[in-house]
Amino acid sequence: MRWIKLILAVLFLGLLACEIPEVLYDNPLDTDNNSPPSLVFYPDRVETTVGGSAAINFYVLEVTGVAGIHAQIQYDNTKLSVSSVSSGSFFSDAQPPIFIYEDNAGVLDIFTFFMGNAKTKDGTGDIALVVFNTKLPGEAQMQFTAESELLDPQDAVIAINSLGTGVVNAQ
């Protein structure tokens, strides 16, 4: 009995002496990391090889009353090229959204407009999937520019509180 008490006391002191690691949450879709409404990349960091590809979703985060989106992304075109751009699911409805993009050597403009009966969408969702190909080794930065806009049905601008950044790292 005496040994059991001693063993329990040692185990208890051992548990108290252990450090509990602090868990870091750095998900770009967490509102702790952004001030909604936001435009963000997910994932915001992709590791790949030179000549490889990196698929990145572009998201709107906690938006209200949005009928249209212009997302302008600046990227390092010496290290990246756009392979494909496809519409995301945020504006999905019975009728698909209008989706247009234009890639101008380092600046990708995406225009998408909701065509559903409700006229607007609220919430968080992906607006596009972009696949980049890597040309050179190293980190290539990308960011949403201040030209990006969220629009209501009357074409009035809805303020964006934070614009995300991302990195494609090719080794």
Short mmCIF file of N, CA and C in Angstrom, two decimals:
data_model
loop_
_atom_site.label_atom_id
_atom_site.label_comp_id
_atom_site.label_asym_id
_atom_site.label_seq_id
_atom_site.Cartn_x
_atom_site.Cartn_y
_atom_site.Cartn_z
N MET A 1 0.83 -1.18 0.00
CA MET A 1 0.00 0.00 0.00
C MET A 1 0.87 1.25 0.00
N ARG A 2 1.95 1.16 0.78
CA ARG A 2 2.85 2.30 0.87
C ARG A 2 3.52 2.58 -0.46
N TRP A 3 3.88 1.51 -1.19
CA TRP A 3 4.52 1.67 -2.49
C TRP A 3 3.56 2.26 -3.51
N ILE A 4 2.31 1.91 -3.44
CA ILE A 4 1.32 2.44 -4.37
C ILE A 4 1.17 3.94 -4.17
N LYS A 5 1.11 4.39 -2.92
CA LYS A 5 1.02 5.83 -2.65
C LYS A 5 2.25 6.56 -3.16
N LEU A 6 3.41 5.97 -2.99
CA LEU A 6 4.65 6.57 -3.46
C LEU A 6 4.68 6.66 -4.98
N ILE A 7 4.27 5.58 -5.64
CA ILE A 7 4.25 5.57 -7.11
C ILE A 7 3.25 6.59 -7.63
N LEU A 8 2.07 6.67 -7.02
CA LEU A 8 1.06 7.65 -7.44
C LEU A 8 1.55 9.08 -7.23
N ALA A 9 2.24 9.33 -6.13
CA ALA A 9 2.77 10.66 -5.85
C ALA A 9 3.83 11.05 -6.87
N VAL A 10 4.70 10.11 -7.24
CA VAL A 10 5.74 10.37 -8.24
C VAL A 10 5.10 10.64 -9.61
N LEU A 11 4.13 9.84 -9.99
CA LEU A 11 3.43 10.03 -11.27
C LEU A 11 2.73 11.39 -11.31
N PHE A 12 2.07 11.75 -10.21
CA PHE A 12 1.37 13.03 -10.14
C PHE A 12 2.35 14.19 -10.28
N LEU A 13 3.48 14.13 -9.57
CA LEU A 13 4.49 15.18 -9.68
C LEU A 13 5.10 15.22 -11.07
N GLY A 14 5.27 14.06 -11.67
CA GLY A 14 5.79 13.99 -13.04
C GLY A 14 4.86 14.66 -14.03
N LEU A 15 3.57 14.44 -13.87
CA LEU A 15 2.60 15.08 -14.74
C LEU A 15 2.59 16.59 -14.56
N LEU A 16 2.72 17.05 -13.33
CA LEU A 16 2.74 18.49 -13.07
C LEU A 16 3.99 19.14 -13.64
N ALA A 17 5.08 18.41 -13.70
CA ALA A 17 6.33 18.97 -14.19
C ALA A 17 6.40 19.02 -15.71
N CYS A 18 5.54 18.27 -16.38
CA CYS A 18 5.55 18.25 -17.85
C CYS A 18 5.02 19.57 -18.41
N GLU A 19 5.66 19.99 -19.49
CA GLU A 19 5.18 21.19 -20.18
C GLU A 19 4.12 20.78 -21.18
N ILE A 20 3.05 21.50 -21.20
CA ILE A 20 2.01 21.26 -22.18
C ILE A 20 2.27 22.21 -23.35
N PRO A 21 2.51 21.66 -24.54
CA PRO A 21 2.82 22.53 -25.68
C PRO A 21 1.63 23.38 -26.07
N GLU A 22 1.92 24.59 -26.51
CA GLU A 22 0.87 25.49 -26.98
C GLU A 22 0.60 25.16 -28.43
N VAL A 23 -0.65 24.90 -28.73
CA VAL A 23 -1.03 24.55 -30.09
C VAL A 23 -1.28 25.84 -30.86
N LEU A 24 -0.64 25.94 -32.03
CA LEU A 24 -0.82 27.10 -32.89
C LEU A 24 -1.79 26.75 -34.00
N TYR A 25 -2.79 27.58 -34.17
CA TYR A 25 -3.75 27.42 -35.25
C TYR A 25 -3.49 28.50 -36.27
N ASP A 26 -3.08 28.09 -37.47
CA ASP A 26 -2.78 29.08 -38.49
C ASP A 26 -3.54 28.80 -39.78
N ASN A 27 -4.74 28.27 -39.65
CA ASN A 27 -5.59 28.02 -40.79
C ASN A 27 -6.04 29.37 -41.36
N PRO A 28 -5.79 29.64 -42.64
CA PRO A 28 -6.18 30.93 -43.21
C PRO A 28 -7.69 31.15 -43.23
N LEU A 29 -8.48 30.10 -43.04
CA LEU A 29 -9.92 30.24 -43.02
C LEU A 29 -10.47 30.53 -41.63
N ASP A 30 -9.60 30.61 -40.62
CA ASP A 30 -10.02 30.99 -39.28
C ASP A 30 -10.19 32.50 -39.20
N THR A 31 -11.24 32.93 -38.54
CA THR A 31 -11.46 34.37 -38.39
C THR A 31 -10.45 34.99 -37.42
N ASP A 32 -9.75 34.16 -36.63
CA ASP A 32 -8.70 34.70 -35.76
C ASP A 32 -7.53 35.23 -36.57
N ASN A 33 -7.35 34.72 -37.79
CA ASN A 33 -6.25 35.13 -38.65
C ASN A 33 -6.63 36.21 -39.65
N ASN A 34 -7.90 36.53 -39.75
CA ASN A 34 -8.40 37.49 -40.73
C ASN A 34 -9.54 38.30 -40.12
N SER A 35 -9.78 39.46 -40.70
CA SER A 35 -10.92 40.29 -40.30
C SER A 35 -11.95 40.23 -41.42
N PRO A 36 -12.98 39.41 -41.28
CA PRO A 36 -13.97 39.27 -42.36
C PRO A 36 -14.73 40.57 -42.61
N PRO A 37 -15.24 40.77 -43.78
CA PRO A 37 -15.11 39.92 -44.95
C PRO A 37 -13.68 39.97 -45.51
N SER A 38 -13.23 38.82 -46.00
CA SER A 38 -11.84 38.67 -46.45
C SER A 38 -11.78 37.88 -47.75
N LEU A 39 -10.67 38.03 -48.43
CA LEU A 39 -10.29 37.17 -49.54
C LEU A 39 -9.00 36.48 -49.11
N VAL A 40 -8.98 35.14 -49.16
CA VAL A 40 -7.82 34.39 -48.68
C VAL A 40 -7.50 33.23 -49.62
N PHE A 41 -6.26 32.75 -49.50
CA PHE A 41 -5.80 31.57 -50.22
C PHE A 41 -5.88 30.37 -49.30
N TYR A 42 -6.26 29.21 -49.85
CA TYR A 42 -6.24 27.99 -49.06
C TYR A 42 -5.79 26.83 -49.93
N PRO A 43 -4.72 26.18 -49.62
CA PRO A 43 -3.81 26.52 -48.53
C PRO A 43 -3.04 27.79 -48.87
N ASP A 44 -2.52 28.44 -47.85
CA ASP A 44 -1.77 29.68 -48.09
C ASP A 44 -0.29 29.43 -48.30
N ARG A 45 0.13 28.16 -48.21
CA ARG A 45 1.52 27.79 -48.50
C ARG A 45 1.51 26.40 -49.13
N VAL A 46 2.17 26.28 -50.30
CA VAL A 46 2.23 25.01 -51.01
C VAL A 46 3.69 24.70 -51.30
N GLU A 47 4.08 23.46 -51.00
CA GLU A 47 5.43 22.97 -51.31
C GLU A 47 5.32 22.08 -52.54
N THR A 48 6.22 22.27 -53.52
CA THR A 48 6.22 21.46 -54.73
C THR A 48 7.64 21.39 -55.28
N THR A 49 7.77 20.82 -56.45
CA THR A 49 9.07 20.72 -57.10
C THR A 49 9.13 21.69 -58.28
N VAL A 50 10.34 21.98 -58.74
CA VAL A 50 10.49 22.81 -59.93
C VAL A 50 9.89 22.05 -61.11
N GLY A 51 9.02 22.71 -61.85
CA GLY A 51 8.31 22.06 -62.94
C GLY A 51 7.02 21.40 -62.49
N GLY A 52 6.79 21.39 -61.20
CA GLY A 52 5.57 20.79 -60.64
C GLY A 52 4.42 21.78 -60.64
N SER A 53 3.31 21.35 -60.10
CA SER A 53 2.15 22.22 -60.05
C SER A 53 1.70 22.42 -58.60
N ALA A 54 0.97 23.51 -58.40
CA ALA A 54 0.44 23.86 -57.08
C ALA A 54 -1.00 24.31 -57.25
N ALA A 55 -1.94 23.57 -56.66
CA ALA A 55 -3.37 23.91 -56.74
C ALA A 55 -3.76 24.70 -55.50
N ILE A 56 -4.33 25.87 -55.72
CA ILE A 56 -4.70 26.76 -54.62
C ILE A 56 -6.12 27.25 -54.82
N ASN A 57 -6.93 27.14 -53.77
CA ASN A 57 -8.29 27.67 -53.79
C ASN A 57 -8.28 29.11 -53.32
N PHE A 58 -9.10 29.94 -53.95
CA PHE A 58 -9.30 31.32 -53.53
C PHE A 58 -10.65 31.36 -52.84
N TYR A 59 -10.67 31.88 -51.61
CA TYR A 59 -11.88 31.88 -50.79
C TYR A 59 -12.34 33.28 -50.43
N VAL A 60 -13.67 33.42 -50.26
CA VAL A 60 -14.24 34.58 -49.57
C VAL A 60 -14.57 34.08 -48.18
N LEU A 61 -14.36 34.93 -47.20
CA LEU A 61 -14.54 34.55 -45.80
C LEU A 61 -15.57 35.44 -45.14
N GLU A 62 -16.66 34.83 -44.71
CA GLU A 62 -17.75 35.49 -43.97
C GLU A 62 -18.24 36.77 -44.64
N VAL A 63 -18.78 36.62 -45.84
CA VAL A 63 -19.33 37.74 -46.59
C VAL A 63 -20.85 37.74 -46.45
N THR A 64 -21.46 38.91 -46.66
CA THR A 64 -22.90 39.05 -46.58
C THR A 64 -23.39 39.88 -47.77
N GLY A 65 -24.43 39.38 -48.45
CA GLY A 65 -25.07 40.13 -49.51
C GLY A 65 -24.23 40.34 -50.75
N VAL A 66 -23.40 39.35 -51.10
CA VAL A 66 -22.50 39.49 -52.25
C VAL A 66 -23.17 38.94 -53.51
N ALA A 67 -23.12 39.74 -54.59
CA ALA A 67 -23.65 39.32 -55.87
C ALA A 67 -22.54 39.14 -56.91
N GLY A 68 -21.41 39.79 -56.69
CA GLY A 68 -20.30 39.69 -57.63
C GLY A 68 -18.97 39.85 -56.94
N ILE A 69 -17.95 39.28 -57.54
CA ILE A 69 -16.60 39.34 -56.97
C ILE A 69 -15.60 39.61 -58.08
N HIS A 70 -14.72 40.55 -57.85
CA HIS A 70 -13.54 40.74 -58.69
C HIS A 70 -12.35 40.49 -57.79
N ALA A 71 -11.65 39.38 -58.03
CA ALA A 71 -10.45 39.05 -57.25
C ALA A 71 -9.25 39.28 -58.16
N GLN A 72 -8.39 40.19 -57.76
CA GLN A 72 -7.17 40.44 -58.51
C GLN A 72 -5.99 39.93 -57.69
N ILE A 73 -5.23 39.01 -58.31
CA ILE A 73 -4.12 38.37 -57.62
C ILE A 73 -2.84 38.72 -58.35
N GLN A 74 -1.90 39.23 -57.59
CA GLN A 74 -0.57 39.51 -58.13
C GLN A 74 0.34 38.35 -57.72
N TYR A 75 1.08 37.81 -58.70
CA TYR A 75 1.98 36.69 -58.42
C TYR A 75 3.29 36.90 -59.17
N ASP A 76 4.31 36.19 -58.73
CA ASP A 76 5.64 36.30 -59.32
C ASP A 76 5.69 35.47 -60.60
N ASN A 77 5.54 36.14 -61.76
CA ASN A 77 5.48 35.41 -63.02
C ASN A 77 6.85 34.96 -63.53
N THR A 78 7.93 35.33 -62.83
CA THR A 78 9.23 34.76 -63.19
C THR A 78 9.37 33.35 -62.63
N LYS A 79 8.59 33.04 -61.58
CA LYS A 79 8.67 31.71 -60.95
C LYS A 79 7.41 30.87 -61.16
N LEU A 80 6.29 31.52 -61.50
CA LEU A 80 5.02 30.82 -61.65
C LEU A 80 4.36 31.15 -62.97
N SER A 81 3.59 30.19 -63.48
CA SER A 81 2.70 30.45 -64.61
C SER A 81 1.35 29.82 -64.26
N VAL A 82 0.29 30.42 -64.78
CA VAL A 82 -1.05 29.89 -64.53
C VAL A 82 -1.33 28.78 -65.52
N SER A 83 -1.64 27.61 -64.99
CA SER A 83 -1.94 26.45 -65.83
C SER A 83 -3.44 26.37 -66.12
N SER A 84 -4.27 26.54 -65.07
CA SER A 84 -5.72 26.49 -65.25
C SER A 84 -6.42 27.29 -64.16
N VAL A 85 -7.61 27.75 -64.49
CA VAL A 85 -8.46 28.47 -63.55
C VAL A 85 -9.86 27.93 -63.73
N SER A 86 -10.50 27.52 -62.62
CA SER A 86 -11.87 27.02 -62.70
C SER A 86 -12.72 27.63 -61.60
N SER A 87 -13.99 27.68 -61.85
CA SER A 87 -14.95 28.28 -60.92
C SER A 87 -15.07 27.44 -59.65
N GLY A 88 -15.18 28.14 -58.53
CA GLY A 88 -15.39 27.47 -57.25
C GLY A 88 -16.86 27.21 -56.99
N SER A 89 -17.18 26.77 -55.80
CA SER A 89 -18.55 26.37 -55.48
C SER A 89 -19.35 27.44 -54.73
N PHE A 90 -18.72 28.58 -54.39
CA PHE A 90 -19.41 29.57 -53.56
C PHE A 90 -20.70 30.07 -54.23
N PHE A 91 -20.65 30.38 -55.51
CA PHE A 91 -21.82 30.89 -56.23
C PHE A 91 -22.62 29.78 -56.92
N SER A 92 -22.40 28.52 -56.54
CA SER A 92 -23.14 27.42 -57.16
C SER A 92 -24.62 27.52 -56.83
N ASP A 93 -25.44 27.25 -57.82
CA ASP A 93 -26.89 27.27 -57.67
C ASP A 93 -27.47 26.48 -58.84
N ALA A 94 -28.77 26.55 -59.04
CA ALA A 94 -29.38 25.85 -60.17
C ALA A 94 -28.78 26.35 -61.48
N GLN A 95 -28.48 27.64 -61.54
CA GLN A 95 -27.83 28.21 -62.71
C GLN A 95 -26.39 28.54 -62.35
N PRO A 96 -25.42 28.07 -63.13
CA PRO A 96 -24.01 28.33 -62.79
C PRO A 96 -23.69 29.82 -62.85
N PRO A 97 -22.68 30.24 -62.09
CA PRO A 97 -22.33 31.67 -62.09
C PRO A 97 -21.65 32.06 -63.41
N ILE A 98 -21.63 33.36 -63.66
CA ILE A 98 -20.79 33.88 -64.73
C ILE A 98 -19.38 33.87 -64.17
N PHE A 99 -18.45 33.32 -64.93
CA PHE A 99 -17.07 33.20 -64.45
C PHE A 99 -16.13 33.52 -65.60
N ILE A 100 -15.32 34.56 -65.41
CA ILE A 100 -14.37 35.01 -66.42
C ILE A 100 -13.04 35.27 -65.73
N TYR A 101 -11.95 34.93 -66.39
CA TYR A 101 -10.64 35.27 -65.84
C TYR A 101 -9.73 35.76 -66.95
N GLU A 102 -8.74 36.53 -66.55
CA GLU A 102 -7.75 37.05 -67.47
C GLU A 102 -6.40 37.04 -66.78
N ASP A 103 -5.43 36.41 -67.43
CA ASP A 103 -4.08 36.31 -66.88
C ASP A 103 -3.16 37.21 -67.69
N ASN A 104 -2.58 38.21 -67.04
CA ASN A 104 -1.70 39.17 -67.69
C ASN A 104 -0.32 39.15 -67.05
N ALA A 105 0.43 38.08 -67.27
CA ALA A 105 1.83 37.98 -66.84
C ALA A 105 2.10 38.58 -65.46
N GLY A 106 1.60 37.93 -64.45
CA GLY A 106 1.85 38.37 -63.09
C GLY A 106 0.64 38.95 -62.39
N VAL A 107 -0.44 39.19 -63.13
CA VAL A 107 -1.68 39.68 -62.53
C VAL A 107 -2.83 38.84 -63.09
N LEU A 108 -3.51 38.14 -62.19
CA LEU A 108 -4.64 37.31 -62.56
C LEU A 108 -5.91 37.99 -62.05
N ASP A 109 -6.81 38.31 -62.99
CA ASP A 109 -8.10 38.90 -62.64
C ASP A 109 -9.19 37.84 -62.79
N ILE A 110 -9.97 37.66 -61.74
CA ILE A 110 -11.09 36.72 -61.76
C ILE A 110 -12.36 37.50 -61.49
N PHE A 111 -13.34 37.34 -62.37
CA PHE A 111 -14.64 37.98 -62.23
C PHE A 111 -15.69 36.88 -62.15
N THR A 112 -16.50 36.88 -61.11
CA THR A 112 -17.56 35.90 -60.98
C THR A 112 -18.81 36.57 -60.41
N PHE A 113 -19.97 36.18 -60.96
CA PHE A 113 -21.23 36.82 -60.59
C PHE A 113 -22.29 35.77 -60.33
N PHE A 114 -23.04 35.96 -59.25
CA PHE A 114 -24.07 35.02 -58.83
C PHE A 114 -25.29 35.14 -59.73
N MET A 115 -25.83 34.00 -60.17
CA MET A 115 -26.98 34.00 -61.06
C MET A 115 -28.19 33.29 -60.44
N GLY A 116 -28.18 33.09 -59.14
CA GLY A 116 -29.27 32.38 -58.47
C GLY A 116 -30.48 33.25 -58.24
N ASN A 117 -31.60 32.63 -57.87
CA ASN A 117 -32.84 33.35 -57.61
C ASN A 117 -32.75 34.29 -56.42
N ALA A 118 -31.91 33.96 -55.44
CA ALA A 118 -31.79 34.78 -54.23
C ALA A 118 -31.07 36.09 -54.47
N LYS A 119 -30.39 36.24 -55.59
CA LYS A 119 -29.66 37.44 -56.00
C LYS A 119 -28.35 37.68 -55.26
N THR A 120 -28.21 37.18 -54.02
CA THR A 120 -26.95 37.35 -53.28
C THR A 120 -26.61 36.08 -52.53
N LYS A 121 -25.37 36.00 -52.10
CA LYS A 121 -24.91 34.89 -51.28
C LYS A 121 -24.24 35.42 -50.02
N ASP A 122 -24.32 34.65 -48.96
CA ASP A 122 -23.68 34.94 -47.69
C ASP A 122 -22.81 33.75 -47.31
N GLY A 123 -21.79 34.01 -46.47
CA GLY A 123 -21.03 32.91 -45.91
C GLY A 123 -19.59 32.87 -46.35
N THR A 124 -19.03 31.67 -46.30
CA THR A 124 -17.63 31.41 -46.66
C THR A 124 -17.62 30.33 -47.73
N GLY A 125 -16.76 30.50 -48.73
CA GLY A 125 -16.67 29.48 -49.77
C GLY A 125 -15.59 29.78 -50.78
N ASP A 126 -15.30 28.76 -51.59
CA ASP A 126 -14.26 28.92 -52.61
C ASP A 126 -14.86 29.57 -53.86
N ILE A 127 -14.14 30.55 -54.39
CA ILE A 127 -14.60 31.24 -55.59
C ILE A 127 -13.87 30.76 -56.83
N ALA A 128 -12.69 30.18 -56.65
CA ALA A 128 -11.92 29.68 -57.80
C ALA A 128 -10.86 28.71 -57.33
N LEU A 129 -10.49 27.82 -58.25
CA LEU A 129 -9.35 26.93 -58.06
C LEU A 129 -8.35 27.28 -59.15
N VAL A 130 -7.14 27.67 -58.74
CA VAL A 130 -6.09 28.03 -59.69
C VAL A 130 -4.95 27.04 -59.54
N VAL A 131 -4.48 26.52 -60.67
CA VAL A 131 -3.33 25.64 -60.68
C VAL A 131 -2.17 26.41 -61.31
N PHE A 132 -1.12 26.57 -60.52
CA PHE A 132 0.10 27.23 -60.98
C PHE A 132 1.14 26.17 -61.33
N ASN A 133 1.95 26.43 -62.34
CA ASN A 133 3.13 25.61 -62.63
C ASN A 133 4.35 26.40 -62.20
N THR A 134 5.33 25.71 -61.64
CA THR A 134 6.55 26.39 -61.19
C THR A 134 7.61 26.35 -62.29
N LYS A 135 8.34 27.47 -62.42
CA LYS A 135 9.37 27.58 -63.45
C LYS A 135 10.79 27.57 -62.87
N LEU A 136 10.95 28.15 -61.70
CA LEU A 136 12.26 28.28 -61.06
C LEU A 136 12.17 27.87 -59.60
N PRO A 137 13.30 27.49 -58.99
CA PRO A 137 13.27 27.14 -57.57
C PRO A 137 13.12 28.38 -56.69
N GLY A 138 12.61 28.15 -55.49
CA GLY A 138 12.47 29.22 -54.50
C GLY A 138 11.02 29.54 -54.22
N GLU A 139 10.84 30.55 -53.37
CA GLU A 139 9.50 30.96 -52.96
C GLU A 139 8.94 32.00 -53.91
N ALA A 140 7.71 31.80 -54.31
CA ALA A 140 6.99 32.76 -55.15
C ALA A 140 5.80 33.28 -54.35
N GLN A 141 5.76 34.57 -54.15
CA GLN A 141 4.70 35.20 -53.38
C GLN A 141 3.49 35.47 -54.27
N MET A 142 2.32 35.44 -53.67
CA MET A 142 1.09 35.88 -54.35
C MET A 142 0.24 36.61 -53.32
N GLN A 143 -0.52 37.56 -53.81
CA GLN A 143 -1.37 38.34 -52.90
C GLN A 143 -2.55 38.91 -53.64
N PHE A 144 -3.66 39.06 -52.92
CA PHE A 144 -4.81 39.78 -53.46
C PHE A 144 -4.46 41.26 -53.43
N THR A 145 -4.79 41.99 -54.48
CA THR A 145 -4.47 43.42 -54.54
C THR A 145 -5.65 44.24 -54.03
N ALA A 146 -5.41 45.52 -53.84
CA ALA A 146 -6.44 46.46 -53.40
C ALA A 146 -7.50 46.69 -54.48
N GLU A 147 -7.24 46.24 -55.70
CA GLU A 147 -8.22 46.34 -56.78
C GLU A 147 -9.33 45.29 -56.64
N SER A 148 -9.16 44.32 -55.77
CA SER A 148 -10.18 43.29 -55.55
C SER A 148 -11.42 43.93 -54.95
N GLU A 149 -12.60 43.42 -55.36
CA GLU A 149 -13.87 44.00 -54.90
C GLU A 149 -14.91 42.93 -54.64
N LEU A 150 -15.75 43.19 -53.66
CA LEU A 150 -16.99 42.46 -53.44
C LEU A 150 -18.11 43.43 -53.79
N LEU A 151 -19.12 42.96 -54.54
CA LEU A 151 -20.19 43.84 -55.01
C LEU A 151 -21.55 43.33 -54.58
N ASP A 152 -22.46 44.27 -54.26
CA ASP A 152 -23.83 43.90 -53.95
C ASP A 152 -24.65 43.92 -55.25
N PRO A 153 -25.96 43.60 -55.22
CA PRO A 153 -26.75 43.55 -56.45
C PRO A 153 -26.86 44.88 -57.20
N GLN A 154 -26.67 45.99 -56.50
CA GLN A 154 -26.72 47.31 -57.14
C GLN A 154 -25.34 47.76 -57.61
N ASP A 155 -24.36 46.86 -57.60
CA ASP A 155 -22.99 47.13 -58.02
C ASP A 155 -22.25 48.07 -57.07
N ALA A 156 -22.73 48.17 -55.84
CA ALA A 156 -22.04 48.97 -54.82
C ALA A 156 -20.98 48.10 -54.17
N VAL A 157 -19.85 48.72 -53.87
CA VAL A 157 -18.72 47.99 -53.29
C VAL A 157 -18.97 47.66 -51.82
N ILE A 158 -18.70 46.42 -51.45
CA ILE A 158 -18.75 45.98 -50.06
C ILE A 158 -17.30 45.97 -49.56
N ALA A 159 -17.06 46.61 -48.44
CA ALA A 159 -15.69 46.74 -47.92
C ALA A 159 -15.08 45.37 -47.63
N ILE A 160 -13.81 45.21 -48.02
CA ILE A 160 -13.03 44.01 -47.69
C ILE A 160 -12.07 44.40 -46.58
N ASN A 161 -12.14 43.69 -45.46
CA ASN A 161 -11.31 44.05 -44.31
C ASN A 161 -9.90 43.46 -44.34
N SER A 162 -9.72 42.32 -45.01
CA SER A 162 -8.37 41.78 -45.11
C SER A 162 -8.20 41.00 -46.41
N LEU A 163 -7.00 41.14 -46.96
CA LEU A 163 -6.63 40.48 -48.21
C LEU A 163 -5.48 39.52 -47.91
N GLY A 164 -5.65 38.28 -48.27
CA GLY A 164 -4.67 37.25 -47.95
C GLY A 164 -3.44 37.26 -48.83
N THR A 165 -2.43 36.57 -48.35
CA THR A 165 -1.19 36.35 -49.09
C THR A 165 -0.92 34.85 -49.11
N GLY A 166 -0.11 34.43 -50.06
CA GLY A 166 0.24 33.03 -50.15
C GLY A 166 1.63 32.85 -50.72
N VAL A 167 2.12 31.62 -50.62
CA VAL A 167 3.47 31.29 -51.08
C VAL A 167 3.44 29.93 -51.76
N VAL A 168 4.11 29.85 -52.90
CA VAL A 168 4.40 28.56 -53.53
C VAL A 168 5.91 28.40 -53.46
N ASN A 169 6.35 27.32 -52.82
CA ASN A 169 7.78 27.06 -52.65
C ASN A 169 8.17 25.86 -53.50
N ALA A 170 9.03 26.08 -54.50
CA ALA A 170 9.48 25.00 -55.37
C ALA A 170 10.92 24.65 -55.04
N GLN A 171 11.19 23.38 -54.83
CA GLN A 171 12.54 22.91 -54.51
C GLN A 171 13.08 22.06 -55.62
#
